[in-house]
């Protein structure tokens, strides 16, 4: 720790702090444009100037000068820094005057208006007039893809976007060319950016040079209602803010949560909002004469009751989709219990994941933030870049911090960091156990859903647990066995036991049973990723928000709310229980999922034991106590993984990631025109590369 004086106030700070950090620790406000705490120091904008006593007779850039660079007074007094002297005030006014020489007067038409750093700091630190009357320079706008709109005349060359794409996203797609008046930020050949995290440059840009293309000219910030909630596009559980106007979602922004997503979100999370307006199910439908006809809720519920009433439990099955909330799945599970049906599942077909093996066997035990504590990584059957882009950025962050050997067993591909590819099948795990690819104190074994499905699933999981044991990933104070899910509902479903009961059928067996005629009725809770065309002659009751695969196959459609339209609980891949809040109301006659199952139970004559969300959550928390610990992780028992470990002889079949197209993984994404354009662009880039 180092003792310094800031504006006459003594304060102790770590000696690795910059002057900017030290001043802010003392309560002083330091303006900045180029500095960002998650990016390297550039020192471009010079807005953060301060006066250092005993230093050169000129202001110093506080972002680029360290506390350890300060000299003590002649008699050993603590070094002094001033943030509000006439020298500092004049210097900041000068810098602001320079920045505004070429900045266009676009504020009335700029999408950044109202949340612009340049506006705020010009008011706080600028002057009321300029001494410059020369013509402003103009820069041609660049095409960098369908997501980010460029108005480069506004650019102040802070290079935040350049540093983000290079350091965090892991691909050098943006850069600064030219010098002085001719300097420009560009993608060099003006091609579209390919990173799954590129939308974050919109938040980083302190002016209106980079804005959201789909959101352009849609709304002003002060018109929007802001709701803090949770993302469901993957299993990371990124913290987001949904901005809405009336009943319409206008945009999605990230929230800071150091333990989960820091302050980044993926492009699918950010730009999915137009899919919330398209292909919506807003009224019940019943199939009559082989055609779906719109009906009232009364008629729809009567049709459901007619289908289910008096039917043997083993003739009915339920499958939960990838974006179902814990409350919806819990209500459906209780309904299935009332019908004495053990046939329910929340896992993909063929998955060997089993909550009976203990919670540690299916959560990301080291935690997402714990990736930074690991010193080696073995990835088995996963593509983190496609399955969890934000978590992949955390891996890259650890990779850049120092020695961090990474080995991959499975598909491979460009993960945005260097790694050793050990093989594509589970047989490579056995070789890695005999010949470890690295020696580490706190290794991390990341197992994807691709390892839990396929012909070698049982052997793969056994060998993955054995590898974690032999490589030293399970020891006192460290559990490095982590399962990376790709569906927001998966961990929550496993936690509440939404899996087959005694003699019950799993997803694959339900599909086979429906095709063989052993199952008469299948309830799909937003389950669009299964092979719905293989359900044979079974009656399908679809409860969901979008007209996707499940609705096309359905005999009865009960419209449900999307994730932005209801309160719900989600459990992310590390087992963190998080609360999602309703931002807007569902369209038309759509209802919340749990309320639909409550209404069905009433029609069947055995109403569920709750009539409100409060009562439902009370029952849920009573059955699964850790669900009441919002933003907390119920730690798994490492001994569960040791029990899983064992030797096996796999066939050598390749481990395939369940995510093929990053942009089209769920019904909302497939309804989004923006995601469709991104998908086509990514396909074209892939074909060009090949």
XYZ file of C-alpha atoms in Angstrom:
690
model
C 0.000 0.000 0.000
C 1.106 3.563 -0.741
C 0.145 6.760 1.068
C -0.687 9.722 -1.207
C -2.609 12.991 -0.906
C -5.447 13.778 -3.325
C -6.728 17.350 -3.151
C -5.296 17.578 0.363
C -6.888 14.308 1.564
C -4.541 11.508 2.632
C -5.439 8.047 1.329
C -3.768 4.639 1.216
C -4.008 2.768 -2.099
C -2.306 -0.315 -3.592
C 0.953 0.621 -5.289
C -0.191 -0.865 -8.634
C -3.022 1.696 -8.905
C -2.994 4.378 -11.568
C -3.459 7.994 -10.505
C -6.998 7.832 -11.914
C -7.890 4.888 -9.670
C -6.278 6.563 -6.659
C -8.156 9.827 -7.246
C -11.468 8.000 -7.602
C -10.744 6.035 -4.419
C -10.430 9.417 -2.720
C -13.814 10.479 -4.089
C -12.608 12.767 -6.881
C -14.303 12.570 -10.295
C -11.952 12.118 -13.226
C -13.381 12.545 -16.765
C -12.210 10.144 -19.460
C -13.010 8.931 -22.977
C -10.355 6.394 -23.910
C -9.759 4.728 -20.541
C -11.805 1.628 -19.664
C -11.073 -0.561 -16.659
C -11.360 -3.805 -18.686
C -9.133 -2.684 -21.559
C -5.451 -1.838 -21.854
C -4.375 1.768 -21.281
C -4.109 3.855 -24.470
C -3.750 7.419 -23.154
C -5.326 8.879 -26.309
C -7.899 11.414 -25.202
C -5.974 13.351 -22.482
C -9.244 14.240 -20.778
C -8.116 12.736 -17.464
C -5.380 15.307 -16.826
C -4.377 16.071 -13.218
C -1.656 18.165 -11.571
C 1.176 16.380 -9.765
C 3.023 18.403 -7.126
C 6.756 18.331 -7.692
C 6.303 16.910 -11.171
C 6.787 18.621 -14.543
C 5.106 22.042 -14.857
C 2.328 20.586 -16.973
C -0.691 18.336 -16.331
C -0.236 14.534 -16.335
C -2.534 11.881 -17.846
C -3.835 10.100 -14.742
C -4.816 6.910 -16.629
C -1.252 6.275 -17.809
C 0.732 7.282 -14.698
C 1.087 4.902 -11.781
C 1.102 5.680 -8.077
C 4.555 4.124 -7.825
C 5.825 6.747 -10.346
C 5.172 9.606 -7.906
C 8.001 11.190 -5.931
C 7.617 12.008 -2.220
C 8.185 15.524 -0.900
C 11.673 16.810 0.031
C 11.208 15.661 3.625
C 9.473 12.385 2.778
C 5.931 13.776 2.718
C 3.367 11.763 0.755
C 3.217 12.710 -2.925
C 0.379 15.090 -3.790
C -2.093 15.087 -6.697
C -4.636 17.814 -7.509
C -7.759 17.320 -9.633
C -9.398 20.761 -9.422
C -6.681 23.407 -9.762
C -6.807 26.214 -12.388
C -4.134 24.347 -14.403
C -6.288 21.202 -14.534
C -9.461 23.156 -15.351
C -7.780 25.015 -18.205
C -6.200 21.806 -19.557
C -9.524 19.941 -19.622
C -11.272 22.850 -21.281
C -8.556 22.876 -23.930
C -8.861 19.152 -24.572
C -12.636 19.439 -24.874
C -12.249 22.365 -27.271
C -9.941 20.278 -29.446
C -12.345 17.309 -29.427
C -15.225 19.516 -30.568
C -13.290 21.140 -33.446
C -14.386 18.415 -35.867
C -17.328 16.893 -34.044
C -20.550 17.417 -36.031
C -23.619 19.083 -34.501
C -25.573 15.835 -34.741
C -27.052 15.688 -31.236
C -30.700 16.144 -32.363
C -30.472 13.147 -34.731
C -27.842 11.042 -32.951
C -28.920 7.751 -31.348
C -26.413 8.359 -28.558
C -28.225 11.552 -27.529
C -29.205 11.494 -23.878
C -26.612 8.874 -22.896
C -23.518 10.332 -24.519
C -20.260 10.764 -22.613
C -19.218 13.639 -24.881
C -22.443 15.544 -24.153
C -22.103 15.008 -20.409
C -18.443 15.959 -20.222
C -18.805 18.939 -22.553
C -21.399 20.276 -20.109
C -19.273 19.529 -17.034
C -15.766 20.372 -18.245
C -16.122 22.354 -21.479
C -16.554 26.026 -22.295
C -19.505 27.819 -23.860
C -17.841 28.728 -27.156
C -15.052 27.733 -29.515
C -12.207 29.769 -30.966
C -12.071 27.608 -34.103
C -14.006 28.462 -37.262
C -12.350 26.187 -39.826
C -14.434 23.704 -41.800
C -15.027 20.443 -39.976
C -13.469 17.319 -41.444
C -15.791 14.579 -42.728
C -15.155 10.837 -42.773
C -16.972 8.333 -44.937
C -19.143 5.855 -43.005
C -17.907 2.254 -43.001
C -19.904 -0.955 -43.401
C -18.890 -3.303 -40.597
C -21.915 -5.619 -40.598
C -25.667 -5.730 -39.983
C -25.397 -5.082 -36.235
C -23.234 -1.994 -35.753
C -23.993 1.264 -37.560
C -21.102 3.655 -38.177
C -21.134 7.461 -38.376
C -17.369 7.909 -38.348
C -17.361 11.706 -38.612
C -18.324 11.623 -34.920
C -15.368 9.392 -33.956
C -12.906 10.890 -31.440
C -10.312 8.104 -31.896
C -10.448 6.782 -28.348
C -9.729 3.269 -29.805
C -11.928 1.510 -27.218
C -13.544 -0.512 -30.021
C -10.149 -1.521 -31.427
C -8.882 -2.675 -28.043
C -12.099 -4.559 -27.279
C -12.132 -6.602 -30.491
C -8.433 -7.401 -30.162
C -8.207 -8.098 -26.437
C -11.641 -9.323 -25.305
C -13.274 -10.692 -28.460
C -9.961 -12.134 -29.625
C -9.994 -11.092 -33.275
C -8.286 -8.042 -34.788
C -11.171 -6.847 -36.916
C -10.993 -3.107 -36.218
C -7.965 -0.872 -36.422
C -6.777 2.717 -36.849
C -5.306 3.670 -40.221
C -3.809 6.985 -41.283
C -2.373 9.746 -39.114
C -3.504 13.106 -37.822
C -6.437 14.506 -39.750
C -6.572 11.385 -41.945
C -6.866 8.885 -39.069
C -9.866 6.557 -39.363
C -11.216 3.517 -37.521
C -12.053 0.782 -40.024
C -12.163 -2.963 -40.710
C -9.421 -2.319 -43.323
C -11.288 -3.959 -46.248
C -14.680 -2.752 -44.981
C -15.890 -6.296 -44.404
C -18.457 -7.301 -41.789
C -17.177 -8.143 -38.315
C -17.498 -11.819 -37.395
C -17.230 -11.795 -33.593
C -20.199 -13.011 -31.531
C -19.462 -10.167 -29.086
C -19.166 -7.271 -31.538
C -22.272 -5.462 -30.242
C -20.388 -4.529 -27.072
C -18.511 -1.828 -29.006
C -21.833 0.085 -29.058
C -21.747 0.371 -25.259
C -18.022 1.144 -25.246
C -18.183 3.962 -27.791
C -18.305 7.223 -25.775
C -19.859 9.143 -28.693
C -22.338 8.254 -31.455
C -19.782 6.865 -33.906
C -20.845 3.238 -33.311
C -24.538 2.674 -32.648
C -27.007 -0.186 -32.985
C -28.120 -0.574 -36.596
C -31.417 -2.388 -35.834
C -32.276 0.196 -33.136
C -31.407 3.238 -35.280
C -33.934 6.099 -34.925
C -36.349 3.922 -32.926
C -36.540 5.713 -29.566
C -34.898 8.087 -27.106
C -33.576 6.803 -23.767
C -35.954 8.944 -21.689
C -38.973 7.391 -23.438
C -38.104 3.865 -22.338
C -39.042 1.826 -19.296
C -36.002 -0.043 -18.021
C -36.359 -3.520 -16.481
C -33.501 -5.508 -14.953
C -33.778 -9.184 -15.865
C -31.869 -12.294 -17.020
C -30.924 -13.504 -20.498
C -32.059 -16.960 -21.661
C -30.283 -17.250 -25.019
C -27.673 -19.537 -23.450
C -26.924 -21.031 -20.032
C -24.586 -18.262 -18.824
C -27.487 -16.253 -17.377
C -26.083 -12.870 -18.419
C -27.556 -9.975 -16.461
C -29.421 -7.682 -18.840
C -31.646 -4.612 -18.929
C -34.672 -4.700 -21.208
C -35.768 -1.264 -22.443
C -39.397 -1.134 -23.552
C -41.949 1.391 -24.760
C -45.568 0.464 -24.180
C -45.920 -3.251 -24.946
C -42.889 -3.367 -27.227
C -39.295 -4.303 -26.382
C -37.026 -1.727 -28.011
C -33.543 -2.931 -27.055
C -31.528 -5.138 -24.704
C -28.503 -3.833 -22.789
C -25.992 -5.511 -20.430
C -25.890 -5.051 -16.663
C -22.663 -5.328 -14.679
C -22.291 -8.578 -12.741
C -18.650 -9.407 -12.075
C -19.464 -13.013 -11.149
C -21.353 -13.818 -14.359
C -20.957 -11.664 -17.478
C -18.840 -8.730 -16.203
C -20.391 -6.113 -18.502
C -20.479 -7.999 -21.808
C -23.338 -9.782 -23.578
C -23.406 -11.806 -26.795
C -24.886 -10.464 -30.024
C -27.715 -12.994 -29.837
C -28.678 -11.627 -26.416
C -28.480 -8.005 -27.555
C -30.192 -8.144 -30.946
C -32.811 -10.854 -30.394
C -35.555 -8.335 -29.561
C -37.073 -8.115 -33.036
C -37.809 -11.853 -32.801
C -40.073 -11.124 -29.819
C -42.494 -9.367 -32.211
C -42.536 -11.935 -35.027
C -44.238 -15.329 -35.393
C -46.002 -14.857 -32.057
C -48.720 -17.154 -30.759
C -51.323 -14.773 -29.356
C -54.468 -16.946 -29.212
C -55.282 -20.615 -28.600
C -55.675 -22.962 -31.564
C -57.328 -26.364 -31.891
C -56.917 -28.648 -34.899
C -60.236 -29.250 -36.662
C -60.476 -31.134 -39.954
C -56.661 -31.295 -40.057
C -56.344 -27.491 -39.810
C -55.539 -25.342 -36.788
C -58.453 -23.030 -35.992
C -58.371 -20.095 -33.502
C -60.624 -20.658 -30.487
C -61.341 -19.088 -27.102
C -59.486 -20.131 -23.952
C -62.651 -21.804 -22.680
C -62.901 -23.988 -25.771
C -59.142 -24.707 -25.793
C -59.063 -25.789 -22.137
C -62.145 -27.957 -22.688
C -60.339 -29.641 -25.614
C -57.249 -30.238 -23.438
C -59.402 -31.688 -20.645
C -61.156 -33.952 -23.127
C -57.770 -35.196 -24.343
C -56.285 -35.810 -20.873
C -59.216 -36.700 -18.601
C -59.359 -40.338 -17.605
C -56.205 -41.210 -19.563
C -53.686 -43.602 -17.991
C -50.552 -41.810 -16.743
C -48.168 -43.911 -18.840
C -49.992 -42.724 -21.985
C -49.103 -39.064 -21.329
C -45.646 -37.432 -21.548
C -44.147 -33.949 -21.182
C -40.951 -32.393 -22.535
C -39.614 -28.991 -21.404
C -37.767 -26.767 -23.862
C -34.565 -24.762 -23.583
C -36.019 -21.448 -22.328
C -38.636 -22.604 -19.790
C -38.554 -20.958 -16.371
C -38.294 -23.035 -13.193
C -41.845 -22.030 -12.197
C -43.325 -23.226 -15.501
C -41.502 -26.551 -15.280
C -42.462 -26.995 -11.630
C -46.162 -26.393 -12.394
C -45.998 -28.889 -15.286
C -44.217 -31.432 -13.089
C -46.922 -31.154 -10.401
C -49.601 -31.503 -13.104
C -47.912 -34.640 -14.471
C -47.737 -36.003 -10.907
C -51.492 -35.418 -10.516
C -52.021 -37.494 -13.669
C -49.658 -40.196 -12.296
C -47.385 -39.864 -15.325
C -43.646 -40.562 -14.837
C -42.836 -39.595 -18.457
C -41.223 -36.150 -18.331
C -37.831 -34.769 -19.271
C -35.945 -31.494 -19.697
C -32.844 -32.965 -21.349
C -32.060 -33.425 -25.051
C -32.673 -36.836 -26.583
C -30.038 -39.388 -25.593
C -28.599 -37.375 -22.697
C -27.104 -39.394 -19.827
C -27.116 -36.424 -17.439
C -28.771 -37.564 -14.215
C -29.552 -35.456 -11.107
C -29.385 -38.688 -9.081
C -25.595 -38.452 -9.503
C -25.535 -35.276 -7.391
C -25.583 -31.582 -8.236
C -21.817 -31.466 -8.765
C -22.232 -33.813 -11.733
C -24.188 -31.290 -13.799
C -23.131 -27.755 -12.799
C -20.048 -25.652 -13.619
C -18.441 -26.240 -10.215
C -15.440 -23.845 -10.403
C -17.935 -21.025 -11.231
C -17.607 -18.654 -14.182
C -15.477 -16.172 -12.222
C -13.399 -19.140 -10.995
C -12.039 -19.614 -14.520
C -9.595 -16.830 -13.655
C -8.263 -18.915 -10.744
C -7.507 -21.967 -12.916
C -4.041 -22.580 -14.321
C -4.889 -25.084 -17.098
C -7.968 -26.114 -19.095
C -9.181 -29.297 -20.758
C -12.284 -28.862 -22.962
C -14.256 -32.037 -23.719
C -17.138 -32.121 -26.215
C -17.826 -28.376 -26.233
C -17.373 -25.292 -28.370
C -17.522 -22.478 -25.775
C -17.400 -19.795 -28.455
C -20.748 -20.938 -29.909
C -22.362 -22.367 -26.771
C -21.473 -19.541 -24.345
C -19.712 -16.617 -26.027
C -19.448 -14.554 -22.825
C -17.946 -17.464 -20.879
C -15.508 -17.973 -23.763
C -14.416 -14.343 -23.344
C -13.642 -15.151 -19.692
C -11.466 -18.081 -20.831
C -9.654 -15.763 -23.228
C -9.195 -13.225 -20.413
C -7.462 -15.901 -18.312
C -5.432 -16.983 -21.367
C -4.087 -13.427 -21.752
C -3.129 -13.105 -18.082
C -0.242 -15.562 -18.210
C 0.684 -19.206 -18.767
C -2.568 -21.112 -19.286
C -2.226 -24.335 -21.320
C -5.476 -25.352 -23.058
C -6.257 -28.749 -24.588
C -9.385 -29.631 -26.596
C -11.044 -32.992 -27.225
C -13.885 -32.663 -29.714
C -14.636 -30.436 -32.689
C -12.006 -27.757 -32.203
C -12.272 -24.763 -34.530
C -11.336 -21.127 -33.929
C -11.966 -20.549 -30.210
C -10.148 -17.155 -30.162
C -7.187 -18.534 -28.201
C -4.389 -21.072 -28.739
C -4.930 -24.689 -27.742
C -3.648 -28.205 -28.348
C -6.134 -30.458 -30.158
C -5.869 -33.950 -28.649
C -8.532 -35.702 -30.751
C -12.205 -35.733 -31.668
C -13.496 -38.757 -29.718
C -13.684 -40.020 -26.137
C -10.725 -42.341 -26.778
C -8.541 -39.204 -26.657
C -9.619 -38.690 -23.019
C -8.139 -42.075 -22.069
C -4.869 -41.068 -23.747
C -4.909 -37.732 -21.896
C -5.299 -39.603 -18.590
C -2.231 -41.741 -19.359
C -0.232 -38.851 -20.857
C -1.441 -35.595 -19.242
C -1.272 -32.643 -21.668
C -0.245 -30.323 -18.820
C 0.856 -30.229 -15.194
C -1.190 -27.843 -13.075
C -2.188 -27.043 -9.512
C -5.754 -25.945 -10.294
C -6.762 -27.467 -13.627
C -10.262 -27.024 -15.029
C -12.038 -29.802 -16.954
C -14.872 -28.274 -18.995
C -17.398 -30.859 -20.229
C -19.970 -29.770 -22.810
C -23.398 -31.210 -23.575
C -21.844 -32.861 -26.613
C -20.144 -35.254 -24.177
C -23.446 -36.231 -22.513
C -25.142 -37.304 -25.740
C -24.162 -39.614 -28.584
C -23.145 -43.275 -28.799
C -20.225 -42.911 -26.358
C -22.015 -40.706 -23.789
C -21.706 -43.071 -20.798
C -18.050 -43.790 -21.496
C -17.264 -40.122 -22.164
C -18.735 -38.930 -18.860
C -16.915 -41.661 -16.908
C -13.605 -40.821 -18.563
C -14.130 -37.048 -18.144
C -14.680 -37.531 -14.395
C -11.650 -39.846 -14.280
C -9.570 -37.210 -16.091
C -10.650 -34.575 -13.563
C -9.590 -36.924 -10.770
C -6.231 -37.894 -12.291
C -5.294 -34.382 -13.448
C -5.848 -33.003 -9.923
C -8.986 -30.993 -10.692
C -10.737 -32.301 -7.565
C -9.008 -31.517 -4.284
C -9.538 -29.610 -1.062
C -10.501 -26.038 -1.897
C -10.840 -26.642 -5.644
C -13.446 -28.442 -7.743
C -12.416 -27.972 -11.367
C -15.047 -30.243 -12.968
C -17.440 -27.974 -14.854
C -20.389 -28.835 -17.085
C -21.145 -26.231 -19.761
C -24.845 -26.277 -20.653
C -26.264 -24.511 -23.690
C -29.888 -24.125 -22.488
C -31.114 -21.654 -19.863
C -33.670 -24.116 -18.465
C -31.448 -27.172 -18.087
C -29.936 -26.761 -14.617
C -33.208 -25.505 -13.144
C -35.050 -28.512 -14.599
C -32.493 -30.926 -13.182
C -32.635 -29.168 -9.797
C -36.402 -29.654 -9.470
C -36.249 -33.226 -10.798
C -37.935 -32.654 -14.169
C -36.657 -36.054 -15.293
C -38.348 -39.450 -15.696
C -39.835 -40.950 -12.544
C -39.850 -44.650 -11.718
C -40.281 -46.641 -14.971
C -40.681 -43.312 -16.792
C -39.482 -42.485 -20.301
C -36.821 -39.913 -21.164
C -36.945 -37.632 -24.233
C -35.683 -40.272 -26.671
C -38.025 -42.933 -25.255
C -40.983 -40.513 -25.340
C -40.373 -39.882 -29.047
C -40.035 -43.610 -29.732
C -43.141 -44.365 -27.635
C -45.186 -41.746 -29.478
C -44.073 -43.160 -32.816
C -44.910 -46.726 -31.713
C -48.323 -45.715 -30.334
C -47.440 -46.405 -26.682
C -47.890 -42.713 -25.813
C -51.103 -40.970 -26.843
C -50.477 -37.387 -25.720
C -47.291 -35.289 -25.550
C -47.192 -31.882 -23.826
C -44.408 -29.685 -25.203
C -43.381 -26.728 -23.024
C -41.575 -24.643 -25.646
C -39.738 -27.782 -26.818
C -38.834 -26.961 -30.426
C -35.361 -28.534 -30.607
C -36.587 -32.161 -30.577
C -37.628 -34.095 -33.689
C -41.346 -33.229 -33.528
C -42.053 -34.998 -36.825
C -41.126 -38.318 -35.185
C -44.037 -38.165 -32.731
C -46.217 -40.361 -34.936
C -49.978 -40.200 -34.373
C -49.725 -38.870 -30.798
C -51.739 -35.757 -29.928
C -49.395 -32.830 -29.288
C -50.328 -30.029 -26.869
C -47.901 -27.174 -27.431
C -47.422 -24.480 -24.775
C -45.086 -21.813 -26.110
C -44.603 -18.290 -27.378
C -43.611 -18.689 -31.041
C -44.916 -20.487 -34.106
C -41.876 -22.700 -34.525
C -41.440 -26.462 -35.046
C -43.537 -27.501 -32.028
C -46.482 -25.310 -33.011
C -46.401 -26.593 -36.608
C -46.801 -30.146 -35.333
C -49.301 -29.328 -32.569
C -52.931 -30.433 -32.366
C -53.642 -27.891 -29.613
C -51.743 -24.643 -29.120
C -51.875 -22.745 -25.836
C -50.055 -19.380 -26.255
C -47.536 -18.590 -23.511
C -45.459 -15.572 -22.511
C -41.849 -15.104 -23.667
C -39.022 -14.561 -21.179
C -39.412 -10.771 -21.246
C -43.141 -11.066 -20.500
C -43.207 -12.936 -17.195
C -41.487 -13.158 -13.842
C -39.476 -16.327 -13.471
C -36.496 -18.075 -11.943
C -33.572 -19.356 -14.011
C -30.513 -21.297 -12.867
C -27.389 -20.754 -14.954
C -24.718 -23.299 -15.859
C -22.759 -22.689 -12.625
C -25.898 -23.326 -10.537
C -26.570 -19.660 -9.715
C -30.268 -19.009 -9.045
C -31.336 -15.755 -10.742
C -34.598 -13.850 -10.955
C -36.032 -12.612 -14.261
C -38.561 -9.773 -14.185
C -41.397 -8.975 -16.562
C -40.638 -6.026 -18.848
C -43.800 -6.022 -20.996
C -47.108 -7.863 -21.114
C -47.623 -10.828 -23.484
C -49.508 -10.156 -26.744
C -53.159 -10.978 -27.304
C -54.517 -13.819 -25.192
C -51.127 -15.328 -24.261
C -50.726 -16.316 -20.590
C -47.858 -17.238 -18.286
C -46.926 -20.907 -18.534
C -47.583 -21.826 -14.909
C -51.047 -20.199 -15.089
C -51.904 -22.327 -18.141
C -51.065 -25.553 -16.259
C -53.037 -24.321 -13.246
C -56.059 -23.771 -15.527
C -55.652 -27.245 -17.087
C -55.543 -28.847 -13.632
C -58.795 -27.108 -12.742
C -60.448 -28.517 -15.861
C -59.226 -32.000 -14.912
C -60.843 -31.703 -11.473
C -57.602 -31.806 -9.471
C -56.425 -28.171 -9.155
C -52.775 -27.533 -8.331
C -52.033 -26.296 -4.830
C -51.310 -22.704 -5.853
C -53.285 -19.865 -7.413
C -50.585 -17.198 -7.616
C -46.866 -16.863 -8.290
C -46.298 -16.220 -4.583
C -47.991 -19.482 -3.617
C -46.187 -21.379 -6.382
C -42.803 -20.091 -5.214
C -43.618 -20.980 -1.614
C -44.293 -24.577 -2.707
C -41.190 -24.601 -4.935
C -38.925 -23.265 -2.168
C -40.351 -25.824 0.231
C -39.556 -28.690 -2.182
C -36.205 -27.288 -3.417
C -34.845 -24.985 -0.657
C -31.860 -23.606 -2.571
C -34.250 -22.020 -5.123
C -34.966 -19.304 -2.545
C -31.306 -18.210 -2.519
C -31.408 -15.745 -5.400
C -27.993 -14.855 -6.852
C -26.425 -17.648 -4.801
C -24.889 -21.000 -5.753
C -25.662 -24.181 -3.830
C -22.249 -25.894 -3.882
C -22.075 -29.445 -5.234
C -20.283 -32.281 -3.423
C -16.955 -33.136 -5.151
C -17.317 -36.786 -4.044
C -20.202 -37.094 -6.543
C -17.714 -36.646 -9.379
C -15.328 -39.213 -7.901
C -18.224 -41.699 -7.883
C -18.828 -40.984 -11.573
C -15.196 -41.635 -12.487
C -14.178 -44.946 -13.983
C -12.535 -46.701 -16.892
C -14.409 -47.289 -20.143
C -13.829 -48.375 -23.737
C -15.400 -45.840 -26.094
C -15.946 -46.586 -29.777
C -14.097 -43.457 -30.858
C -17.153 -41.639 -32.238
C -16.610 -37.895 -32.589
C -17.940 -35.569 -29.875
C -20.240 -33.052 -31.586
C -21.239 -29.671 -30.142
C -25.047 -29.300 -29.997
C -24.819 -25.749 -31.393
C -24.348 -25.664 -35.142
C -25.507 -22.153 -36.019
C -24.869 -19.690 -33.179
C -27.534 -17.280 -34.395
C -30.469 -19.717 -34.811
C -30.566 -21.850 -31.659
C -34.123 -21.174 -30.445
C -37.597 -20.086 -31.650
C -37.061 -16.392 -30.819
C -33.792 -16.350 -32.768
C -35.382 -18.097 -35.731
C -38.144 -15.463 -35.755
C -35.599 -12.618 -35.821
C -34.797 -11.016 -39.180
C -31.532 -9.633 -37.725
C -30.391 -13.097 -36.589
C -31.297 -14.540 -40.002
C -29.100 -11.931 -41.697
C -26.229 -12.668 -39.286
C -26.611 -16.400 -39.921
C -26.413 -15.939 -43.693
C -23.401 -13.655 -43.329
C -21.605 -16.142 -41.048
C -22.330 -18.941 -43.530
C -20.888 -16.861 -46.363
C -17.761 -16.035 -44.339
C -17.312 -19.718 -43.490
C -17.639 -20.766 -47.130
C -15.210 -18.037 -48.203
C -12.689 -19.202 -45.585
C -13.007 -22.808 -46.743
